[in-house]
Short mmCIF file of C-alpha atoms and ligand atoms in Angstrom, two decimals:
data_model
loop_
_atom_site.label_atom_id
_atom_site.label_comp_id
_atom_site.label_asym_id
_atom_site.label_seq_id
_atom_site.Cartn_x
_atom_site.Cartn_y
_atom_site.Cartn_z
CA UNK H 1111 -9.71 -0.66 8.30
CA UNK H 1112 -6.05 -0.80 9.10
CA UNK H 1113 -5.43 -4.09 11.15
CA UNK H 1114 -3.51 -1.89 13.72
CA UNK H 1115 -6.62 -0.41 14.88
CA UNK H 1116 -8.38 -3.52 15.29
CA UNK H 1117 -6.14 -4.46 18.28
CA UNK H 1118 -6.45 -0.43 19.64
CA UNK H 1119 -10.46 -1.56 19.82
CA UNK H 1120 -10.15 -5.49 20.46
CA UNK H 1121 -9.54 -7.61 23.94
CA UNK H 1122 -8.43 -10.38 21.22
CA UNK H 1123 -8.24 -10.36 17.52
CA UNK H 1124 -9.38 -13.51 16.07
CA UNK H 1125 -7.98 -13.95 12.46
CA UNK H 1126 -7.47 -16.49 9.86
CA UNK H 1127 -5.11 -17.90 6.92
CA UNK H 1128 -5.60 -19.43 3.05
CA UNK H 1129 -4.13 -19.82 0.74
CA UNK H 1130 -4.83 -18.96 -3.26
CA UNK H 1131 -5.31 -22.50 -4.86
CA UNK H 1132 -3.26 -23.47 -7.81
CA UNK H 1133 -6.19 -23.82 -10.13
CA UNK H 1134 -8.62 -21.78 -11.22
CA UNK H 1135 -11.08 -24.59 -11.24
CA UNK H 1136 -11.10 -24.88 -7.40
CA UNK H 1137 -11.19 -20.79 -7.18
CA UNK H 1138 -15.30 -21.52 -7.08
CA UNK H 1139 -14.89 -24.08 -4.24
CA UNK H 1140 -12.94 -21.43 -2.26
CA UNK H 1141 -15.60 -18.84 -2.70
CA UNK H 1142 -17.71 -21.20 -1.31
CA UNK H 1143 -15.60 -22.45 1.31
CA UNK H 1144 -15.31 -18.29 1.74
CA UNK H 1145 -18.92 -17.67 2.24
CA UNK H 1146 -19.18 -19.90 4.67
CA UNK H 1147 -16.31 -18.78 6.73
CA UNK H 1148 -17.68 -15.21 6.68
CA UNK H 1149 -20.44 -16.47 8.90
CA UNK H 1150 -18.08 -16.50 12.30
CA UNK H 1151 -17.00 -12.87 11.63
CA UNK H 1152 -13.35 -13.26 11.43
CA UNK H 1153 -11.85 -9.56 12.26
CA UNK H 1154 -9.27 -10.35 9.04
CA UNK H 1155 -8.35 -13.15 6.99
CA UNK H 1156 -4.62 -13.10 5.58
CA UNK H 1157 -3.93 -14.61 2.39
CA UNK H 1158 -1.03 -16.12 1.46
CA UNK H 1159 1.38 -15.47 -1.52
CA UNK H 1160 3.78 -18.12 -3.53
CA UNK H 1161 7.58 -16.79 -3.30
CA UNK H 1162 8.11 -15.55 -7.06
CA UNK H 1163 4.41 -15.00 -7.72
CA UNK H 1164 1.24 -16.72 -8.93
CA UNK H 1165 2.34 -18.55 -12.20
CA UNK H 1166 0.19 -18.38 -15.19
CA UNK H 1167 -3.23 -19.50 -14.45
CA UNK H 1168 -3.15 -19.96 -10.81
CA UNK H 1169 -5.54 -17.66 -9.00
CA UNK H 1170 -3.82 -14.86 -7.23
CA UNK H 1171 -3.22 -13.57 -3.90
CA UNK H 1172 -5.10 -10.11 -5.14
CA UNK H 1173 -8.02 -12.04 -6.64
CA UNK H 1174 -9.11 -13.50 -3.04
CA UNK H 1175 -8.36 -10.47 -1.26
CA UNK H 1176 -10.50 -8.51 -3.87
CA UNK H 1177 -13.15 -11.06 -3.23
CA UNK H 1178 -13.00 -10.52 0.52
CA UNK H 1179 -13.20 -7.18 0.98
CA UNK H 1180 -15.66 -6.57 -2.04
CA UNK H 1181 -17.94 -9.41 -2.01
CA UNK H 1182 -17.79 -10.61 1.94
CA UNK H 1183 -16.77 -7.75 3.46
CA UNK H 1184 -14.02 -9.30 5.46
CA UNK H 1185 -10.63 -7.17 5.54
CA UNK H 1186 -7.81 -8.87 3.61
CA UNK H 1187 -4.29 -8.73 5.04
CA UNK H 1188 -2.56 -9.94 1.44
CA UNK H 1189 0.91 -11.76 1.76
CA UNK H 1190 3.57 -10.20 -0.47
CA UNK H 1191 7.11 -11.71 -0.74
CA UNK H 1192 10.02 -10.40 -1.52
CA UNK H 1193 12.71 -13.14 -2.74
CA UNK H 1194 14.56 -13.17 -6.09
CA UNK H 1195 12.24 -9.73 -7.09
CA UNK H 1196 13.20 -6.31 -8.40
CA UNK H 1197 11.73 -3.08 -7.21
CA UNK H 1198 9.71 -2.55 -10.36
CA UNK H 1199 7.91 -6.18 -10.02
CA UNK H 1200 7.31 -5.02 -6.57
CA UNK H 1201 5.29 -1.89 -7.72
CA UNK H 1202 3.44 -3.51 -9.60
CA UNK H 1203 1.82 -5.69 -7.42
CA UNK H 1204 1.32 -3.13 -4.90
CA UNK H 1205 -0.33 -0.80 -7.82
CA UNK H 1206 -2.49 -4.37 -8.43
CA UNK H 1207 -3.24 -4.68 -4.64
CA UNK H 1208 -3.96 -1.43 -3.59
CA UNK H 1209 -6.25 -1.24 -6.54
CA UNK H 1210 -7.89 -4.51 -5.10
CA UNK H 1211 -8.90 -2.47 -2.19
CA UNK H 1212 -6.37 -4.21 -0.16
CA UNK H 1213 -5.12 -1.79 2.89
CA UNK H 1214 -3.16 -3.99 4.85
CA UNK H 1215 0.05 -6.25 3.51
CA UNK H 1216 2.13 -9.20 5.47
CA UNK H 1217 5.53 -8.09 4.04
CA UNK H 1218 8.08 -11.42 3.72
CA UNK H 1219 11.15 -12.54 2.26
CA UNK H 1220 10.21 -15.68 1.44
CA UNK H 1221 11.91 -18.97 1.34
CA UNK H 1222 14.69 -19.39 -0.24
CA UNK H 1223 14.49 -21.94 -2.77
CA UNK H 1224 16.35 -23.58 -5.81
CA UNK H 1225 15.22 -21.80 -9.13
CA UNK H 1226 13.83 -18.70 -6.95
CA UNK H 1227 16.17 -15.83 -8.00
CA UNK H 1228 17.82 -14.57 -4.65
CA UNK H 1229 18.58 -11.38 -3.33
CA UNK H 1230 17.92 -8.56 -6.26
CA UNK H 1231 16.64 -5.28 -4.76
CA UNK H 1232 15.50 -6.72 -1.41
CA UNK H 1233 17.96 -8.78 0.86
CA UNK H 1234 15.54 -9.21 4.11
CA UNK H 1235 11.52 -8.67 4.86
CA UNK H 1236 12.50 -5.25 6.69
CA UNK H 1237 14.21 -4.35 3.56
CA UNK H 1238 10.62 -4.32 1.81
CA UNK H 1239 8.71 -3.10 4.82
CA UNK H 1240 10.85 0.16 4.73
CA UNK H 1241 10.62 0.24 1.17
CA UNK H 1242 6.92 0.09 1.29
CA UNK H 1243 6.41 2.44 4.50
CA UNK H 1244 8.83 5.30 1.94
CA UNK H 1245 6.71 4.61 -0.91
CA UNK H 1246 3.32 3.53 -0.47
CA UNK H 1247 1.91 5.08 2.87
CA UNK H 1248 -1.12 3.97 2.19
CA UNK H 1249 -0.73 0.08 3.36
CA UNK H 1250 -0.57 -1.18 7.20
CA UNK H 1251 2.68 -3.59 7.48
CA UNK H 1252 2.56 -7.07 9.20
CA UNK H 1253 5.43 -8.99 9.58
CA UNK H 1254 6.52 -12.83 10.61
CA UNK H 1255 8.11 -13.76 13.53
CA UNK H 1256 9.47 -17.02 15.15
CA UNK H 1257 8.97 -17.66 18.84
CA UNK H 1258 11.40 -20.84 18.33
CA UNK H 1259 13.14 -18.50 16.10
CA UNK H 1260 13.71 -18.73 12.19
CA UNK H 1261 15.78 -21.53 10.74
CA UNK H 1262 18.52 -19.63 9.39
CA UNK H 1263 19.21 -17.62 12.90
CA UNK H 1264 22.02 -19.04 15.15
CA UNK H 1265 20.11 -17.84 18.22
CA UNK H 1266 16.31 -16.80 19.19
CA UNK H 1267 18.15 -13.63 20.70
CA UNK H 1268 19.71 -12.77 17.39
CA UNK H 1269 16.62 -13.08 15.51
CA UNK H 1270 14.61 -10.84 17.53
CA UNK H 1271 17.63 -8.29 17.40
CA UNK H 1272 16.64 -8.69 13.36
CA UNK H 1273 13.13 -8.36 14.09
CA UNK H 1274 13.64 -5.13 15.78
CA UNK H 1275 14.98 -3.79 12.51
CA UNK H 1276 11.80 -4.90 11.07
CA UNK H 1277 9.57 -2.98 13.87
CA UNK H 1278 12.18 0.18 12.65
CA UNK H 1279 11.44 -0.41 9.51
CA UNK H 1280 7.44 0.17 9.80
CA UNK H 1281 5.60 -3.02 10.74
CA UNK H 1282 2.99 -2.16 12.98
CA UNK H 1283 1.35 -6.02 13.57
CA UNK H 1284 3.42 -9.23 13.71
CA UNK H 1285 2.10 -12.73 13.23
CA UNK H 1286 3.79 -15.97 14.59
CA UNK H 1287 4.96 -19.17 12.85
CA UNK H 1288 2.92 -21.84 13.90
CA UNK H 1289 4.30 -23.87 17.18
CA UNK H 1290 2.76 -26.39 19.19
CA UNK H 1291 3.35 -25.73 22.46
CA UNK H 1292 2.20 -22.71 23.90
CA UNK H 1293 5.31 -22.43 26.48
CA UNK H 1294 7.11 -21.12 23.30
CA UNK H 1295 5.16 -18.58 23.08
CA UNK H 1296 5.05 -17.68 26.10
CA UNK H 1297 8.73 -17.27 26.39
CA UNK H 1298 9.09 -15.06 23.12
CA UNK H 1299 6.59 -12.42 24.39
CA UNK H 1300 8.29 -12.23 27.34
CA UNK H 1301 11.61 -12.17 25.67
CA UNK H 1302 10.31 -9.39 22.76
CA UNK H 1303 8.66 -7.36 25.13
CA UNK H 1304 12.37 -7.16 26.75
CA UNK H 1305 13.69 -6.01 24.26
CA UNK H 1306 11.46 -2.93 22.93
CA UNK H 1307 9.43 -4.71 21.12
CA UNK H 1308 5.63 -3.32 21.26
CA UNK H 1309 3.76 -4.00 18.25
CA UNK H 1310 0.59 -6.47 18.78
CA UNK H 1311 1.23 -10.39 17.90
CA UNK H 1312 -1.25 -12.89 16.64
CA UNK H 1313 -0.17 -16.13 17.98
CA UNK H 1314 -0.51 -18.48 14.96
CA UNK H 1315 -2.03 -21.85 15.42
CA UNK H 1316 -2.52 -24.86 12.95
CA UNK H 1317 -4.75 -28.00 13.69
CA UNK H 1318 -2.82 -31.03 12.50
CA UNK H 1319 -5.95 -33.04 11.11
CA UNK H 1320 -4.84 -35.12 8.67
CA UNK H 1321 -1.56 -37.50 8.68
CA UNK H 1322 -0.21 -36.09 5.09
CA UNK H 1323 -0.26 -32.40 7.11
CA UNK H 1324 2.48 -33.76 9.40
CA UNK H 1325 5.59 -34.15 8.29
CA UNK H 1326 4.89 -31.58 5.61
CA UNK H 1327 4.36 -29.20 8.59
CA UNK H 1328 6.86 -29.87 10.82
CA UNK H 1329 9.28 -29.54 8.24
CA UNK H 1330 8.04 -25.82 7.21
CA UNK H 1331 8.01 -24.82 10.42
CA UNK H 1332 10.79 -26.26 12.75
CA UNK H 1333 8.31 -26.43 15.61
CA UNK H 1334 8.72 -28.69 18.61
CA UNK H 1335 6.20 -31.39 19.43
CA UNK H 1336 5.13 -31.55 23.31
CA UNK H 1337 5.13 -35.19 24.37
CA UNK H 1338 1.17 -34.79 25.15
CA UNK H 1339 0.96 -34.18 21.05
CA UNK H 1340 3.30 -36.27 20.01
CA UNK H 1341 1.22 -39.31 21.83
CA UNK H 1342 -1.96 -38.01 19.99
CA UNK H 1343 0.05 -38.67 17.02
CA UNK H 1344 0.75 -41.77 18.01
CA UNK H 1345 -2.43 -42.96 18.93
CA UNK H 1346 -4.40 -41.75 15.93
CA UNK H 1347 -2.01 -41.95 13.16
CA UNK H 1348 -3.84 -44.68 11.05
CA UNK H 1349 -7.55 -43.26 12.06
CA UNK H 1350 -8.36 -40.88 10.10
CA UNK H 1351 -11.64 -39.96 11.99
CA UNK H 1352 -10.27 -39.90 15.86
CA UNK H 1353 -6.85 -37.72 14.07
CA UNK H 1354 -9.70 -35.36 12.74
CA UNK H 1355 -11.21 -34.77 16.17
CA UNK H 1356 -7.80 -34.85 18.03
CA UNK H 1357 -6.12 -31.89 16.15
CA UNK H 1358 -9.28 -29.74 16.60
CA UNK H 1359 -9.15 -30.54 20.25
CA UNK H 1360 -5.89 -30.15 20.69
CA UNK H 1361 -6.14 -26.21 18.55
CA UNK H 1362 -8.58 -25.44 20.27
CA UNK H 1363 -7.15 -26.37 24.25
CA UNK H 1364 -4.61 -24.29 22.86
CA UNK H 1365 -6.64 -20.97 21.33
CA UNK H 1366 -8.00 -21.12 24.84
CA UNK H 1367 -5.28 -20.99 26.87
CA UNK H 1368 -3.63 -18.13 24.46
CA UNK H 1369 -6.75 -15.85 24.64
CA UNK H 1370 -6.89 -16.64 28.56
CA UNK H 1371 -3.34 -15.78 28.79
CA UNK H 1372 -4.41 -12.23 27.33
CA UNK H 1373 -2.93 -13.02 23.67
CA UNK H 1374 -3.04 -9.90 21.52
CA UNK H 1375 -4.46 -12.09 18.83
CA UNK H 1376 -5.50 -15.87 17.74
CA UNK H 1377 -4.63 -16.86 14.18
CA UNK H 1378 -6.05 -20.06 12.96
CA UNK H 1379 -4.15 -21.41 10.04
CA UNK H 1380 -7.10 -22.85 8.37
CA UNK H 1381 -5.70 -24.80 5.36
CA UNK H 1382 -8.84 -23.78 3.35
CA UNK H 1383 -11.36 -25.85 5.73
CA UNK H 1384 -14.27 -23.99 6.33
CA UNK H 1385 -15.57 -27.37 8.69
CA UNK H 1386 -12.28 -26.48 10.89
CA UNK H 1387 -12.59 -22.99 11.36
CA UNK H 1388 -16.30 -23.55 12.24
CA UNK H 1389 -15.25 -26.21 14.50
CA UNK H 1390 -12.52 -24.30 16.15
CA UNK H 1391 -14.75 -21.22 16.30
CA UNK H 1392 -17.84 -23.29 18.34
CA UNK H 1393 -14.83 -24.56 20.71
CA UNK H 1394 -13.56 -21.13 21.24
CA UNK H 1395 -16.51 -18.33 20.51
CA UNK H 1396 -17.28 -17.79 24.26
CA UNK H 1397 -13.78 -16.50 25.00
CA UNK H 1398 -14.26 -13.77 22.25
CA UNK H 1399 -16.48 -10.90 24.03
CA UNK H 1400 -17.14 -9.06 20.20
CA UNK H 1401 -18.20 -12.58 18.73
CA UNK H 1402 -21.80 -12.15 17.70
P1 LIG L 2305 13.11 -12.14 7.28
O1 LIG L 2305 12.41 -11.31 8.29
O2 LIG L 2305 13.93 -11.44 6.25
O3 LIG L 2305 14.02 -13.17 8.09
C1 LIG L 2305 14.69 -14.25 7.44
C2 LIG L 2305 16.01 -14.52 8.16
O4 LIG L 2305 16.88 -13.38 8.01
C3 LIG L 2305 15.86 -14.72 9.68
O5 LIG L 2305 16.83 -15.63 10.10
C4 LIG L 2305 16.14 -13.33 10.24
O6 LIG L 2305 16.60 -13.37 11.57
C5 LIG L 2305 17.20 -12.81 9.29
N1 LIG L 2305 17.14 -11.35 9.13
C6 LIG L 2305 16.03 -10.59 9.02
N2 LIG L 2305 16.36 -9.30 8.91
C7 LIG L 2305 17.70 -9.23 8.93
C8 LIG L 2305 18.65 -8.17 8.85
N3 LIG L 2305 18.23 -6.90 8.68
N4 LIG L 2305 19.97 -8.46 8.89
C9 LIG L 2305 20.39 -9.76 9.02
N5 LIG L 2305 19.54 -10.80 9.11
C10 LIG L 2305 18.21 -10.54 9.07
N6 LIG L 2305 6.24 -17.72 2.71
C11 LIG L 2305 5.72 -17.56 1.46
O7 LIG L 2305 6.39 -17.87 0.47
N7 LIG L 2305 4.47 -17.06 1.27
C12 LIG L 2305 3.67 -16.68 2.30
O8 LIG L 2305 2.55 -16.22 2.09
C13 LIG L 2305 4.19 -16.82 3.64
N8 LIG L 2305 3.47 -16.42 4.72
C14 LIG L 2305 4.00 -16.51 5.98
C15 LIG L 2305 3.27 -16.04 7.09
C16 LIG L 2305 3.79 -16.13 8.37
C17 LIG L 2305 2.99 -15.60 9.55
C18 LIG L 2305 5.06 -16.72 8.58
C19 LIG L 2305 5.60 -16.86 9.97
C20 LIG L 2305 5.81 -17.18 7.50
C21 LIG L 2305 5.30 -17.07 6.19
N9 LIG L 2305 6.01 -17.49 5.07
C22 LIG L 2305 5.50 -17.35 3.79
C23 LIG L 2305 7.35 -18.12 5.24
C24 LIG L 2305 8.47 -17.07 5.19
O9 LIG L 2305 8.53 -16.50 3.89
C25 LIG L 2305 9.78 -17.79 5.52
O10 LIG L 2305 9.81 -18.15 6.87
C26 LIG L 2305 11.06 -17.05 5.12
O11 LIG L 2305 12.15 -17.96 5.24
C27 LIG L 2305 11.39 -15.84 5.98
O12 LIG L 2305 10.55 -14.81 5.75
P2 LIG L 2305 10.59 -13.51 6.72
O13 LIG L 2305 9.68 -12.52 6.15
O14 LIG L 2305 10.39 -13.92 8.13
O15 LIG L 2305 12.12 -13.08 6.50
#
């Protein structure tokens, strides 16, 4: 199922994101963690890709999709970047992921990053989307987007001027960065919508619940803190328990509002939890009409 139709059919499309671990030791823990995810019916789950490719012995971005589609039944939206790689790596993975049964792709640049090879056949994501949409019709195109705008733009109006080349260039779904407050959000659709921009957007959402997530996260993503979550920082920094219970209650104040807001789509960033999404999902089910 292209992920394009499921938001021709859906009020809201409620999605979620993990990652490949490292080691193929915990790949059995993920299955797991998998199986038990599959039980609130997520309408995709995206999974995410390291910039430059698994190394050796890491399990792969193919290798979970493959697993969801084939074993769970769950449509994969796999993560393909596009920094430092040639045209003929590029292939290849396709040729790996569409034999994976993998339909749908989230087409990125990828950070750039010190010992990552920059810039050979593809400069920007759009770059790869078009090159994808010429040669491999076969895949549905996501892209990112940044409703407090990417880090390298000088402007949020300039980087939705790029993300209309990226619309141009094929992408028929975009997924949001992560941000905390949904007045961001908010602003961008209103903003994108402006300017000709009509493809559906999951709004992306991460519970903070664990301190070491923090800083880590802000520093990915650039995204603002709201007083009202910066003071739930504050008050449950050093308990590890009440931090826990915060973060889900503060995702899942703020799935609410997005899906009452008419949000084309929720995506939970679910760091590999499967006792997240379930909590998030209990917090948030009744505002789903498909959710069984
Ligand atoms: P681009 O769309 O190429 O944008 C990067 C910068 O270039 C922006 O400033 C943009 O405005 C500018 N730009 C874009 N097009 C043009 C153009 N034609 N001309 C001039 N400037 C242009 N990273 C990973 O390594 N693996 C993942 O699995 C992963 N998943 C992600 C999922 C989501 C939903 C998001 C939001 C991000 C994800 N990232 C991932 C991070 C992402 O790779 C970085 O944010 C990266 O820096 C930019 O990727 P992009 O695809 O948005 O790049």
């Amino acid at each position: 199922m292209y992920i394009r139709k499921l938001f021709a059919q859906k009020r809201c499309v409620f999605s979620l994101e993990f990652f490949p671990p490292k080691q193929q030791l915990k790949w059995e823990p993920l299955q797991q963690t998998l199986r038990r995810v599959q039980q609130v019916h997520p309408d995709f789950i995206s999974v995410t890709c390291s910039a430059g490719g698994s190394g050796v012995g890491q399990v792969s971005t193919s290798q979970v999709a493959s697993f969801l589609k084939n074993e769970l039944d769950i449509e994969p939206l796999a993560h393909l970047t596009c920094v430092g790689a040639d045209q003929a790596g590029i292939e290849a993975t396709l040729d790996e992921l569409f034999t994976a049964g993998v339909r749908n792709l989230m087409v990125l640049r990828g950070d750039k990053r010190p010992g990552v090879e920059q810039f050979r056949d593809f400069q920007h994501a759009s770059d790869l989307c078009a090159f994808v949409r010429g040669h491999y019709g076969a895949f549905g195109l996501s892209g990112a987007c940044y409703p407090e705008k990417h880090p390298e733009s000088a402007t949020l109006r300039e980087d939705v001027e790029h993300l209309k080349i990226k619309q141009e260039c094929g992408a028929t779904h975009l997924c949001t960065q992560m941000f905390f407050d949904n007045f961001y959000f908010y602003r961008y659709m209103t903003l994108i919508r402006k300017e000709g921009i009509d493809l559906p957007v999951s709004a992306g959402v991460m519970p903070i619940v664990r301190k070491s997530q923090i800083e880590r996260t802000l520093a990915l993503s650039d995204a603002k803190l709201p007083p009202k979550f910066q003071s739930l920082l504050d008050r449950w920094q050093d308990d590890p328990d009440g931090l826990y219970q915060a973060g889900i209650d503060y995702a899942v104040e703020q799935l609410r509002d997005l899906i009452e807001a008419g949000a084309d789509g929720v995506h939970l960033y679910a760091m590999n939890s499967a006792d997240v999404v379930l909590r998030i999902y209990e917090g948030i089910k009744d505002l789903l009409p498909d959710a069984p």
